[in-house]
Coordinates of C-alpha atoms and ligand atoms in Angstrom, one line a residue:
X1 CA 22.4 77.9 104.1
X2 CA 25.0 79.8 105.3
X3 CA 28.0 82.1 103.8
X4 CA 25.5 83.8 101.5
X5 CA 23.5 82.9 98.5
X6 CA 25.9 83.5 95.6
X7 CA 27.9 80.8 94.5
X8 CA 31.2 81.0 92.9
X9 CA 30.4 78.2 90.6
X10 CA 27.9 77.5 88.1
X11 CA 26.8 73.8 88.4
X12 CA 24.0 73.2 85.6
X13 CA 21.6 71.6 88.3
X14 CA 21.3 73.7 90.8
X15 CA 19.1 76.8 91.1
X16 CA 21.6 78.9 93.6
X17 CA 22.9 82.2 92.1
X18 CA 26.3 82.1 90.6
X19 CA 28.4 85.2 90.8
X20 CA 30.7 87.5 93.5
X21 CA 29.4 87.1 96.8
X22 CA 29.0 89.3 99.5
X23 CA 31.4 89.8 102.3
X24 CA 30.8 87.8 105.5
X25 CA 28.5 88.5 107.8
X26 CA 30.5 88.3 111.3
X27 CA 27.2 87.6 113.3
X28 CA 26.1 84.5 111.3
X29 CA 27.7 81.7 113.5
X30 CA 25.2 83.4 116.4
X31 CA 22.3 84.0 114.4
X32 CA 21.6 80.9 112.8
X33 CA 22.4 79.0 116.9
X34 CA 20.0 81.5 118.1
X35 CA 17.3 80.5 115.1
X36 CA 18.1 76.4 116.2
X37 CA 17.4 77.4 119.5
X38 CA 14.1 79.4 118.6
X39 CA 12.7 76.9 116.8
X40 CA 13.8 74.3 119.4
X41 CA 15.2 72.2 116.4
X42 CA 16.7 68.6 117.0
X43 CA 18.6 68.2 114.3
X44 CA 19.8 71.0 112.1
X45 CA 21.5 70.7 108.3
X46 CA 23.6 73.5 107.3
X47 CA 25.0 74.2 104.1
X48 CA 26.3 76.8 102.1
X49 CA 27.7 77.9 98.4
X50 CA 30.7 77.3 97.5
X51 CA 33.3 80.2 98.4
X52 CA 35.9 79.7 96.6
X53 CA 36.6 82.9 97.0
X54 CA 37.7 82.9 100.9
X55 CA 41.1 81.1 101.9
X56 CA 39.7 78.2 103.6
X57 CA 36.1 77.9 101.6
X58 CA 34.6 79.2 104.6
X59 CA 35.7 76.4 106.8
X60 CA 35.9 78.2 109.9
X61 CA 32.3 79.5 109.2
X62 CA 31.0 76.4 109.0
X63 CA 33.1 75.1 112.6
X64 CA 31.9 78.4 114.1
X65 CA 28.4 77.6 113.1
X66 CA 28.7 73.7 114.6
X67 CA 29.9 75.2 118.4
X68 CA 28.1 78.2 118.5
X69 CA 24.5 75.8 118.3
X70 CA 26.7 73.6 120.7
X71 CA 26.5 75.8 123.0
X72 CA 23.4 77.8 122.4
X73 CA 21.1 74.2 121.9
X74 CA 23.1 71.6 122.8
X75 CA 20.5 69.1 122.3
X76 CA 20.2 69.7 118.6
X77 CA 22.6 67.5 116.3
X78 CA 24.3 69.0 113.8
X79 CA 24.8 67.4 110.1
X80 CA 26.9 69.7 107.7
X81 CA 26.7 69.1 104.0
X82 CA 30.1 70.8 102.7
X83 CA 31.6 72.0 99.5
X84 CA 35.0 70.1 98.6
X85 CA 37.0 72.9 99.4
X86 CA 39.1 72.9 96.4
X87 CA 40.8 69.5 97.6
X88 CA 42.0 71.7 100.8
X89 CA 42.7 68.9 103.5
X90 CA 43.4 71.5 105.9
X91 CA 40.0 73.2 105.6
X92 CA 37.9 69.8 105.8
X93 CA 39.8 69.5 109.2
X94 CA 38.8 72.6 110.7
X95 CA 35.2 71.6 110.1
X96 CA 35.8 68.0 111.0
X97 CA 37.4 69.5 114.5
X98 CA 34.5 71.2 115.5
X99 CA 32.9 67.0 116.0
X100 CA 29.4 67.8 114.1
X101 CA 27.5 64.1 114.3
X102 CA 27.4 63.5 110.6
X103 CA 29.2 65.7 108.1
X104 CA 28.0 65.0 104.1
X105 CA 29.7 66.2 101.2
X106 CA 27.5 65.3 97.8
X107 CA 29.3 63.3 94.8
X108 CA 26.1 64.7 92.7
X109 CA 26.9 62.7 89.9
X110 CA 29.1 60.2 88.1
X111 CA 32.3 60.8 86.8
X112 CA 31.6 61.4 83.2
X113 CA 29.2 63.9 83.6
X114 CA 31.3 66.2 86.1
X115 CA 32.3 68.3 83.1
X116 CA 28.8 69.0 81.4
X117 CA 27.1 69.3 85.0
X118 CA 29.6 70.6 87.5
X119 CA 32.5 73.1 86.2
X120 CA 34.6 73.1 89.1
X121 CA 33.8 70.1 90.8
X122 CA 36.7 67.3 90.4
X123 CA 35.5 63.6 91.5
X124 CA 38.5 62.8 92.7
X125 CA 38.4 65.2 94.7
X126 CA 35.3 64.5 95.9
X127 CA 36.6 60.8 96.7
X128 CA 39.1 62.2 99.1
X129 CA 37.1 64.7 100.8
X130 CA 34.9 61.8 101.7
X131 CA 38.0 59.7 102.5
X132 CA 38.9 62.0 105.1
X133 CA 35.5 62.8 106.7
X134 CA 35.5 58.8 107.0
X135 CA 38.9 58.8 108.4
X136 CA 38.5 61.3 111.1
X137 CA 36.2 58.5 113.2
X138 CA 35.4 60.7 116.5
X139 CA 31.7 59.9 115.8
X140 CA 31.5 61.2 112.7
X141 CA 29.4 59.8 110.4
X142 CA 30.2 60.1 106.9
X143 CA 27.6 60.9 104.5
X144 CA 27.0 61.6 100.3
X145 CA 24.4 62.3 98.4
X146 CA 24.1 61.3 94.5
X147 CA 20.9 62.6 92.1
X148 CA 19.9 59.9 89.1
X149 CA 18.2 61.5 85.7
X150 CA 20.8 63.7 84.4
X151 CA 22.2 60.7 82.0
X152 CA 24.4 58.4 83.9
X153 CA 23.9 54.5 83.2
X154 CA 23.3 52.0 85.6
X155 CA 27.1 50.4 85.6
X156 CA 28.1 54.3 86.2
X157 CA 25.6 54.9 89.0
X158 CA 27.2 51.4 90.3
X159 CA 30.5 52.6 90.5
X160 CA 30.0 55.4 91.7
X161 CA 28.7 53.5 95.0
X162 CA 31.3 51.3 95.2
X163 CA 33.6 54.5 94.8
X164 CA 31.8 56.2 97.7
X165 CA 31.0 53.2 99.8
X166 CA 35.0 52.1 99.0
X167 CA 36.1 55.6 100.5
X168 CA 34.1 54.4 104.4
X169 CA 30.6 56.1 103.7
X170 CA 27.6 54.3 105.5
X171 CA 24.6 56.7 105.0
X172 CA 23.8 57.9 101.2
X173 CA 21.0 59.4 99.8
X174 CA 19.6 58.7 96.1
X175 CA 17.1 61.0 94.4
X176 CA 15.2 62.0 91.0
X177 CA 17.4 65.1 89.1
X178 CA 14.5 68.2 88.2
X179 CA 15.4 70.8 86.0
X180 CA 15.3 74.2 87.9
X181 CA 15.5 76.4 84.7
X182 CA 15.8 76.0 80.8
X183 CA 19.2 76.8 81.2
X184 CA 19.8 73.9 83.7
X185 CA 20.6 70.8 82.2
X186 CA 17.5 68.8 80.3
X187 CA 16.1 65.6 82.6
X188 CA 17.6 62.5 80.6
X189 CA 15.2 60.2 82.5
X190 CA 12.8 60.3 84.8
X191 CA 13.0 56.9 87.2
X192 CA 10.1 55.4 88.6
X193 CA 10.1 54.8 92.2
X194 CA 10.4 51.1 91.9
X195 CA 14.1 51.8 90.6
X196 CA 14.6 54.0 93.5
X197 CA 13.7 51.1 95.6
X198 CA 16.0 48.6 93.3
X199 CA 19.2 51.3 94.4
X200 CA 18.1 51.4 98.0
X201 CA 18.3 47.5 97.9
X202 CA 21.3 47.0 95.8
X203 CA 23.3 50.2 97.8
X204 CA 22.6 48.6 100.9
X205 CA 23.4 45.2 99.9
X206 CA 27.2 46.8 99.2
X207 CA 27.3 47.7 102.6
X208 CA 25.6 51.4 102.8
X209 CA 24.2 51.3 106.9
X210 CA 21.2 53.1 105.2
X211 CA 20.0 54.3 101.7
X212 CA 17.4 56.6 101.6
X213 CA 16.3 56.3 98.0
X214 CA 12.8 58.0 96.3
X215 CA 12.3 60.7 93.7
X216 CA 11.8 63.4 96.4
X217 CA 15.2 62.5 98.4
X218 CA 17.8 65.4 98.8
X219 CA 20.2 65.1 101.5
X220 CA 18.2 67.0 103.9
X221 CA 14.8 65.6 103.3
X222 CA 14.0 64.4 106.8
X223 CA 17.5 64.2 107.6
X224 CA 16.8 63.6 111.4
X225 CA 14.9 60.4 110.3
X226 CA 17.6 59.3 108.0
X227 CA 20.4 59.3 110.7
X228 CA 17.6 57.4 113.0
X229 CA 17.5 54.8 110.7
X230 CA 21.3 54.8 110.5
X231 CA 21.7 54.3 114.0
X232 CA 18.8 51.8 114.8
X233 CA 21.0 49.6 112.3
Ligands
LIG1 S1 28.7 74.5 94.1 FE1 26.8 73.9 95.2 S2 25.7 75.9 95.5 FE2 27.3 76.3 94.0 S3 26.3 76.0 92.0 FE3 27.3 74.0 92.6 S4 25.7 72.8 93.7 FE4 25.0 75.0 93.6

């Protein structure tokens, strides 16, 4: 995770600090190339908080990131999961430049429920961030993520694949909401892994080149085997 690990929003799901983050650290593009290279890594997801306090998000972090590995392990592929940069097309382009193979941005949850879960976050938005990640082509390959349990109903949790799938994503990830802290947002419902496989089936039946769909799932979890499966397809 890069840019630091205070956020400057509060989603009620996830566990990262909220608050005023740090400055930048001008050696961080390097650093985290020279820990891909150390560890000898094949595929490397990077992410960060959202900075909504910089002018571009921390775009140019995350591009800096993407070419310093480039050059420092250039057999490692490089996914990027990214904030929505406040709707900033400009920003998602500067990332988007920098030719990562995949580039993820997560739609979390369904429309309804942005409000209670994730102050801040816009699904519109969201839509057009993944719009334009699908647009850009260049190899790209557009990529969301979407966690069940926090209350949506199964027409919602629908939609919201047809949304995604309607804005060109072909790889999406499905997986079981847990409550970090009792002031995160209660589990509504707990779904059995059967169901997971039901949205796998159903998602991939829309069109979705792979769904990787289990209670465990996060965008990252064995990311390098997701995108495998993606391009055996
Ligand atoms: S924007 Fe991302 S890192 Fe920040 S609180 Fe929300 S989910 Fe967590």
């Amino acid at each position: 995770m890069i840019l630091g690990d205070i956020c400057t929003r509060g989603c009620r799901y996830c566990a990262v600090g909220k608050g005023k983050p740090p400055g930048l650290d001008p050696n961080e593009p390097e650093n985290v190339a020279k820990a891909a290279a150390a560890m000898e890594l094949r595929h490397a997801v990077i992410t960060s908080v959202n900075r909504d306090d910089l002018p571009d998000g921390g775009a140019s972090v995350f591009a800096a990131v993407t070419r310093e590995i480039r050059r420092k392990r250039s057999s490692c592929r490089v996914e990027l999961l990214i904030p929505d940069f406040q709707g900033d097309a400009r920003a998602i382009q500067i990332v988007l430049d920098a030719t990562p193979e995949i580039v993820g941005h997560n739609i979390e949850t369904v429309p309804r429920l942005y409000r209670t879960a994730r102050g801040g976050g816009v699904y519109e938005v969201s839509l057009a961030a993944l719009r334009q990640i699908s647009a850009f082509g260049n190899g790209v390959v557009p990529k969301t993520g979407l966690m069940l349990g926090l209350g949506e109903t199964d027409e919602e949790i629908l939609q919201v694949m047809r949304d995604v799938y309607s804005c060109g994503v072909k790889l999406l990830t499905l997986g079981q909401y847990l409550r970090p802290s009792s002031w995160h947002l209660p589990v509504a419902r707990y779904y059995h892994p059967d169901e997971f496989e039901r949205w796998k089936q159903i998602g991939e039946d829309l069109g979705f080149i792979h769904v990787e769909s289990g209670p465990l799932v996060r965008s990252s979890y064995l990311a390098d085997r997701q995108f495998a499966k993606f391009a055996a397809k």
